[in-house]
Tab-separated table of C-alpha atoms in Angstrom:
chain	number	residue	atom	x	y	z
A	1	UNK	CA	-23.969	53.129	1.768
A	2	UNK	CA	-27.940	52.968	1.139
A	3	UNK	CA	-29.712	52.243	4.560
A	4	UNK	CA	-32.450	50.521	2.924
A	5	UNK	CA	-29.682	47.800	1.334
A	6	UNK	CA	-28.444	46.894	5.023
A	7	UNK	CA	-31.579	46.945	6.476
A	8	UNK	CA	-32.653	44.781	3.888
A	9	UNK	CA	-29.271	42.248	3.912
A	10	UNK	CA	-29.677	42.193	8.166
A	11	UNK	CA	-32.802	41.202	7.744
A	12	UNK	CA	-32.582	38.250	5.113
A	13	UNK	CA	-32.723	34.253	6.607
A	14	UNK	CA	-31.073	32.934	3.190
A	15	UNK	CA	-28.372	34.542	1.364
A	16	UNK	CA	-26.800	34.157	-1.876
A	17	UNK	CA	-24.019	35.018	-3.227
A	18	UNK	CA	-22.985	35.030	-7.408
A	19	UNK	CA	-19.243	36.030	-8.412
A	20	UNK	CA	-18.041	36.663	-11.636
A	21	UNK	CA	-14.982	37.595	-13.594
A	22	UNK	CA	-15.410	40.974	-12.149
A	23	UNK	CA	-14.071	39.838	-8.577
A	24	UNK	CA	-11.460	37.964	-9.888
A	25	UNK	CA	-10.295	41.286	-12.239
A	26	UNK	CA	-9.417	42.798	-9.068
A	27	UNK	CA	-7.003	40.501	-8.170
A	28	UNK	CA	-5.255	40.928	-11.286
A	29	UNK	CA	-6.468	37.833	-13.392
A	30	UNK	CA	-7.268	38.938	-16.525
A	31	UNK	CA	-10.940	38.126	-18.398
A	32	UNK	CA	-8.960	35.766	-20.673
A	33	UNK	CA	-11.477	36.576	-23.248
A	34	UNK	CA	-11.069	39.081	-26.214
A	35	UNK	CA	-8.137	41.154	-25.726
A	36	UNK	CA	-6.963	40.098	-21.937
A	37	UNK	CA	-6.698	36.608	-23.250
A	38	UNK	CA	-5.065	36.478	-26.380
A	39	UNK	CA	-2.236	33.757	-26.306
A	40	UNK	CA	-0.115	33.361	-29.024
A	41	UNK	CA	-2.917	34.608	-31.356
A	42	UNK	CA	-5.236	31.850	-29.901
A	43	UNK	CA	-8.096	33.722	-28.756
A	44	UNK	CA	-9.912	31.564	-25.579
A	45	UNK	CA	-13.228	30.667	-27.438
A	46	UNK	CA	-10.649	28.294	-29.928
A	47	UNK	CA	-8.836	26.542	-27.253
A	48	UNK	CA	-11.458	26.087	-24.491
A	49	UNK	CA	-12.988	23.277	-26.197
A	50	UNK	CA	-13.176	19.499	-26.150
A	51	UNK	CA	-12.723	19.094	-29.971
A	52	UNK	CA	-9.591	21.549	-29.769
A	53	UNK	CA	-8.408	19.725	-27.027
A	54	UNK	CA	-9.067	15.783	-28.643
A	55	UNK	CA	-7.682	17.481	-31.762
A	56	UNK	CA	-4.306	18.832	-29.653
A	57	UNK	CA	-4.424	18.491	-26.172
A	58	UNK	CA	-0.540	19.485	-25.844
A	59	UNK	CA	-1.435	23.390	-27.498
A	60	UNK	CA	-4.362	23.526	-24.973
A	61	UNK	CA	-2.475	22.804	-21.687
A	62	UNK	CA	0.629	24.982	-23.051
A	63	UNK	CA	-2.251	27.942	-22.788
A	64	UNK	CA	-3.894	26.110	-19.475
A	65	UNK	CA	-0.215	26.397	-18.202
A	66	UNK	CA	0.539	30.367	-19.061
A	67	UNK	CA	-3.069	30.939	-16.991
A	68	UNK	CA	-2.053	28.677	-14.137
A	69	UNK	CA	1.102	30.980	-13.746
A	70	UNK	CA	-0.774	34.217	-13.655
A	71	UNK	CA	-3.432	32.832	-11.668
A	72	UNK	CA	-1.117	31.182	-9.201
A	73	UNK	CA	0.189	34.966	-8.468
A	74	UNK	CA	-2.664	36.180	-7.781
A	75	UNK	CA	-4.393	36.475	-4.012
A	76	UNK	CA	-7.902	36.995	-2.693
A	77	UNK	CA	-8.458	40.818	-2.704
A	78	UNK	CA	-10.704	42.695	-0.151
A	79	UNK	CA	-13.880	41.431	-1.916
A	80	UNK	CA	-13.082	37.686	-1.542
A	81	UNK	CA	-12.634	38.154	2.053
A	82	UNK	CA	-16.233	40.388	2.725
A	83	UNK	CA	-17.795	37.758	1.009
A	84	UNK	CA	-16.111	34.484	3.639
A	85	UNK	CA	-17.188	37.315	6.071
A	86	UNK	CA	-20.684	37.103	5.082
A	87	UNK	CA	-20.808	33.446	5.247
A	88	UNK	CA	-19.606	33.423	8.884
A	89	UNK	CA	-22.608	36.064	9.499
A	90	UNK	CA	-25.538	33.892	7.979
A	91	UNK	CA	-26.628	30.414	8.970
A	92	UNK	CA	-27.897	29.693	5.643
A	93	UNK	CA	-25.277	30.911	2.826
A	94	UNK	CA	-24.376	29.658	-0.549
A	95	UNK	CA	-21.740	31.260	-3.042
A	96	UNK	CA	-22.105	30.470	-6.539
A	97	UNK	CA	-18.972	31.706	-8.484
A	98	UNK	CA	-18.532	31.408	-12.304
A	99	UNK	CA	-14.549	31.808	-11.211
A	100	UNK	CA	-12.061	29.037	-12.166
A	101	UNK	CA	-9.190	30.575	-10.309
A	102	UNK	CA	-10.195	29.244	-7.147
A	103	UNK	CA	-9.643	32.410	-5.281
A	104	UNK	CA	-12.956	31.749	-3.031
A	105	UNK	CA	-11.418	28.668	-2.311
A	106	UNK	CA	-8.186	30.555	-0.488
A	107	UNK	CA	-10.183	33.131	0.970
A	108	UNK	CA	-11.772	30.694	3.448
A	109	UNK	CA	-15.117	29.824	1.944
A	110	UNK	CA	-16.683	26.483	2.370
A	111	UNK	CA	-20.372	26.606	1.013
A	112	UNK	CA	-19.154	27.351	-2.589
A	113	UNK	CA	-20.215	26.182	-5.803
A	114	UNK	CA	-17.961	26.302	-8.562
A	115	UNK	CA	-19.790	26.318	-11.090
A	116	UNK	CA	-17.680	26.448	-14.451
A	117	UNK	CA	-15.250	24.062	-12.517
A	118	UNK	CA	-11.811	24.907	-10.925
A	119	UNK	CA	-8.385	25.148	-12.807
A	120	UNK	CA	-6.422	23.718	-10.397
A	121	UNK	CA	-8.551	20.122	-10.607
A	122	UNK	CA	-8.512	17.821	-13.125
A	123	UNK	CA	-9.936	15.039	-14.478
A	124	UNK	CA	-8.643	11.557	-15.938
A	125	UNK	CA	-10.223	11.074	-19.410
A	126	UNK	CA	-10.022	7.521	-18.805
A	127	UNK	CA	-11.094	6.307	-15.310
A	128	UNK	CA	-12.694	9.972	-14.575
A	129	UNK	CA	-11.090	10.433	-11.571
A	130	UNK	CA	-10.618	13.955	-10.014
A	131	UNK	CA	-7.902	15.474	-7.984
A	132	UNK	CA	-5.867	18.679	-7.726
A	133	UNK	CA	-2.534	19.395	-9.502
A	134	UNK	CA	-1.048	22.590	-8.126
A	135	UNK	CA	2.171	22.491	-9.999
A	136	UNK	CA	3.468	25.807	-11.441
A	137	UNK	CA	4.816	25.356	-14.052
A	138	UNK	CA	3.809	22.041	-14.880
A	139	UNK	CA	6.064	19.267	-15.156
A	140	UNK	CA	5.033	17.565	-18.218
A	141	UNK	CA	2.797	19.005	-20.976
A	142	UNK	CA	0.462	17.569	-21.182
A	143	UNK	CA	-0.280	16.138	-17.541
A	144	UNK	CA	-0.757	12.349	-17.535
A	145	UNK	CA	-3.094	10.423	-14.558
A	146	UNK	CA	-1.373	7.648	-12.745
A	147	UNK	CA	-3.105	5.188	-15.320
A	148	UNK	CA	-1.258	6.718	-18.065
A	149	UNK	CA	-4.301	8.913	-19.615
A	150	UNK	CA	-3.923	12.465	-20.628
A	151	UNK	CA	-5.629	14.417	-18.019
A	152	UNK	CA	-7.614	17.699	-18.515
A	153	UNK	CA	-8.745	20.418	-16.622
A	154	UNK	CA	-11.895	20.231	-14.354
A	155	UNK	CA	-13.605	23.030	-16.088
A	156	UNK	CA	-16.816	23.736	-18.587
A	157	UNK	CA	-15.454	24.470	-21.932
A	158	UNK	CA	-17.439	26.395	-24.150
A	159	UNK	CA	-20.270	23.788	-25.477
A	160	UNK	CA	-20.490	21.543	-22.553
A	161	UNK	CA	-22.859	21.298	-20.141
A	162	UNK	CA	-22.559	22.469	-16.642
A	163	UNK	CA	-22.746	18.853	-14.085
A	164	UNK	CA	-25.773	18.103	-13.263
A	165	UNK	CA	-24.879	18.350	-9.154
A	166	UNK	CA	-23.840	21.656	-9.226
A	167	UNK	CA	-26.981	23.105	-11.279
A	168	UNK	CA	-29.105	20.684	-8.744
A	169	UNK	CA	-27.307	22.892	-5.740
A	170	UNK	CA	-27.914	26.326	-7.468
A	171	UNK	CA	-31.415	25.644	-8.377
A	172	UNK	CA	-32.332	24.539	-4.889
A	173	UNK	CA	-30.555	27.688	-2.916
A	174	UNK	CA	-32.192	29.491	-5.536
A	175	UNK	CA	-35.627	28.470	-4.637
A	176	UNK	CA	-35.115	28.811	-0.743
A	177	UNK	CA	-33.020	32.195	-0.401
A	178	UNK	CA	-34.849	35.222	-0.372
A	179	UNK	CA	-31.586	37.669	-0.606
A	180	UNK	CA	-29.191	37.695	-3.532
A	181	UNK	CA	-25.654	39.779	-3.849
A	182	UNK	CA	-24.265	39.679	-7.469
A	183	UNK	CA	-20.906	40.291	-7.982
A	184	UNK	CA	-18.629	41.400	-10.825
A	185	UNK	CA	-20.383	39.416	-13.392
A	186	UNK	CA	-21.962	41.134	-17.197
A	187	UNK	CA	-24.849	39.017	-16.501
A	188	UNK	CA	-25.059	37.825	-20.011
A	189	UNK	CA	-23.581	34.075	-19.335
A	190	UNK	CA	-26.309	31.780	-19.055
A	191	UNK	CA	-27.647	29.561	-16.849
A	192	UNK	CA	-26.198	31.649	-14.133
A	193	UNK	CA	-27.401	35.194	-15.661
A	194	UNK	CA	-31.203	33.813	-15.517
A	195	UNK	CA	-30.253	33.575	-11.480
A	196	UNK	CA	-31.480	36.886	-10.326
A	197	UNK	CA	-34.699	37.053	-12.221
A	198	UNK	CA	-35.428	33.383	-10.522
A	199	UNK	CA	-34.746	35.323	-6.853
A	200	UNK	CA	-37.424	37.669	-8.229
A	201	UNK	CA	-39.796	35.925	-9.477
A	202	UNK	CA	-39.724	34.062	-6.172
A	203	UNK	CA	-39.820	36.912	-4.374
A	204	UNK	CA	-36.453	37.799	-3.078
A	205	UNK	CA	-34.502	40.924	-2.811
A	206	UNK	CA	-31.516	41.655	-5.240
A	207	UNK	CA	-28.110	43.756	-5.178
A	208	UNK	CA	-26.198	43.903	-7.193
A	209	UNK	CA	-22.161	45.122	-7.299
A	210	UNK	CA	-20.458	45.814	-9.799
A	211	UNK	CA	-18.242	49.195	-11.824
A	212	UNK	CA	-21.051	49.788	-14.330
A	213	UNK	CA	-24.608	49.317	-14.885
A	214	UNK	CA	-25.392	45.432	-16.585
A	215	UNK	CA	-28.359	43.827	-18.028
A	216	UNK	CA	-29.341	42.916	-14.330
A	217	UNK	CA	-29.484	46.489	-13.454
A	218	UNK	CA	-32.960	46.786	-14.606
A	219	UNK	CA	-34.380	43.736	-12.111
A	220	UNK	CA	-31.994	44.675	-9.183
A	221	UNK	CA	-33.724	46.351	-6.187
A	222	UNK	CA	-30.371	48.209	-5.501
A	223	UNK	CA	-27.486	48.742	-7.510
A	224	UNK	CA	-24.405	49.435	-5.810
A	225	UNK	CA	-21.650	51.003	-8.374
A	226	UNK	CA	-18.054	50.337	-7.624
A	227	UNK	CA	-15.177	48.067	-7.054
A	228	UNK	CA	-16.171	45.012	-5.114
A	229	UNK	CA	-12.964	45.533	-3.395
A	230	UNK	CA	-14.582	48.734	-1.608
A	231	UNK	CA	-18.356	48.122	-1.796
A	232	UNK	CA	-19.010	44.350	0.543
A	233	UNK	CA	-15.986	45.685	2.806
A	234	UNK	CA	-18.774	48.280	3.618
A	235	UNK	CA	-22.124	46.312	3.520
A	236	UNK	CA	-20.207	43.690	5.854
A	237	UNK	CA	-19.308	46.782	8.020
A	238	UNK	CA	-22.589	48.936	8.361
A	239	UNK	CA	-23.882	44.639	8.302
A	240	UNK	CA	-22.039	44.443	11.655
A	241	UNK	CA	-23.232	47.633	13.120
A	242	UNK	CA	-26.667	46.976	12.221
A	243	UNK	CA	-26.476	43.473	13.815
A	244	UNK	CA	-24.358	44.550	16.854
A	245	UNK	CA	-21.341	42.401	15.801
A	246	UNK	CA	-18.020	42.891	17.153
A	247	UNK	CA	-15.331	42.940	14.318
């Protein structure tokens, strides 16, 4: 582990954390983009839309469904739980996860944003209303609200925009924390892939984790190659030494 990166991390008032697919990967959940997430020849980009769900909201849920069952299998891996063990380790902490799978969610984190939504929620296209619906499989296709509406998932679908409280949320941590850790992610989804060049431009210190080198490699003060799953389980640990914590 680089010295400089823990000394650095022990010494930061304001951390952030940003998880992508990457995390998730680890877990077993598949990209469900390009190859990982062909279904029945429907590639994702067709079916995670509003028009393809307005058009046939029955096809899109069928797919929603198959996810919900791999998803459902899954459980927070190694790097899910460093990361709820950073939060307990920092006063002022903020996770921002691109992540619909609600994994962060299980491991125990509380000051989360998700920012692409959460597949487990969803929303009533009539009244707007939110809740969970945890059923695997579902029991109709597709689900129907209490009013009788067709309900759809609480996520961003390609072409919509990302609520306005969550970028409020991210764009305030963003201007106040003066430590980022990004996780897993190609950094080539945008807003959240303009996130680390905000931390620098502000001033803060960026790491990022992840199996290969990304376009944030070339802003990151440290790059830490490997699986998430390995790498924060040792920052949090030489994090603890450094800080005198007791495991």
């Amino acid at each position: 582990m680089n010295e400089k990166v823990v000394e650095r991390l022990a010494q930061a008032k304001s951390l952030l954390v940003i998880t992508g697919a990457g995390i998730s990967a680890e877990s077993g959940i598949p990209t469900f983009r390009g190859a990982d997430g062909l279904w029945k020849n429907y590639r994702a980009e067709e079916l995670a839309t509003l028009d393809a769900f307005e058009r046939d909201p029955e096809t899109v849920w069928q797919w929603d469904d198959w996810r919900r069952s791999i998803i459902g299998k899954a459980e927070p891996n190694p790097g899910h739980l460093a990361i709820k063990e950073l939060e307990d380790m920092f006063e002022s902490f903020l996770l921002i996860t691109q992540n619909v799978d609600g994994l962060h969610s299980r491991s125990g984190v509380k000051n989360i944003v998700e920012i692409h939504g959460n597949l487990w929620r969803v929303r009533c296209t009539r009244e707007g209303k939110v809740s969970m619906l945890m059923d695997i499989p579902l029991k109709s296709i597709p689900p129907k609200c209490d009013c009788g509406a067709v309900l759809r998932p609480d996520v961003v679908w390609f072409g919509e925009s990302i609520p306005s409280y969550a970028l409020d949320l991210s764009f305030n941590i963003l201007e106040q924390c003066d430590t980022l850790i990004v996780v897993g992610t190609s950094g080539v989804v945008y807003p959240v892939a303009s996130f680390p060049q905000t931390v620098k431009d502000n001033g803060g210190y960026v790491v990022e984790v992840n199996v290969e080198p990304t376009p944030i490699s070339a802003i990151a003060d440290a790059s830490l190659y490997g699986n998430s799953g390995d790498v924060l389980p040792m920052v949090v640990k030489w994090l603890r030494e450094r800080k005198g914590i007791k495991a």
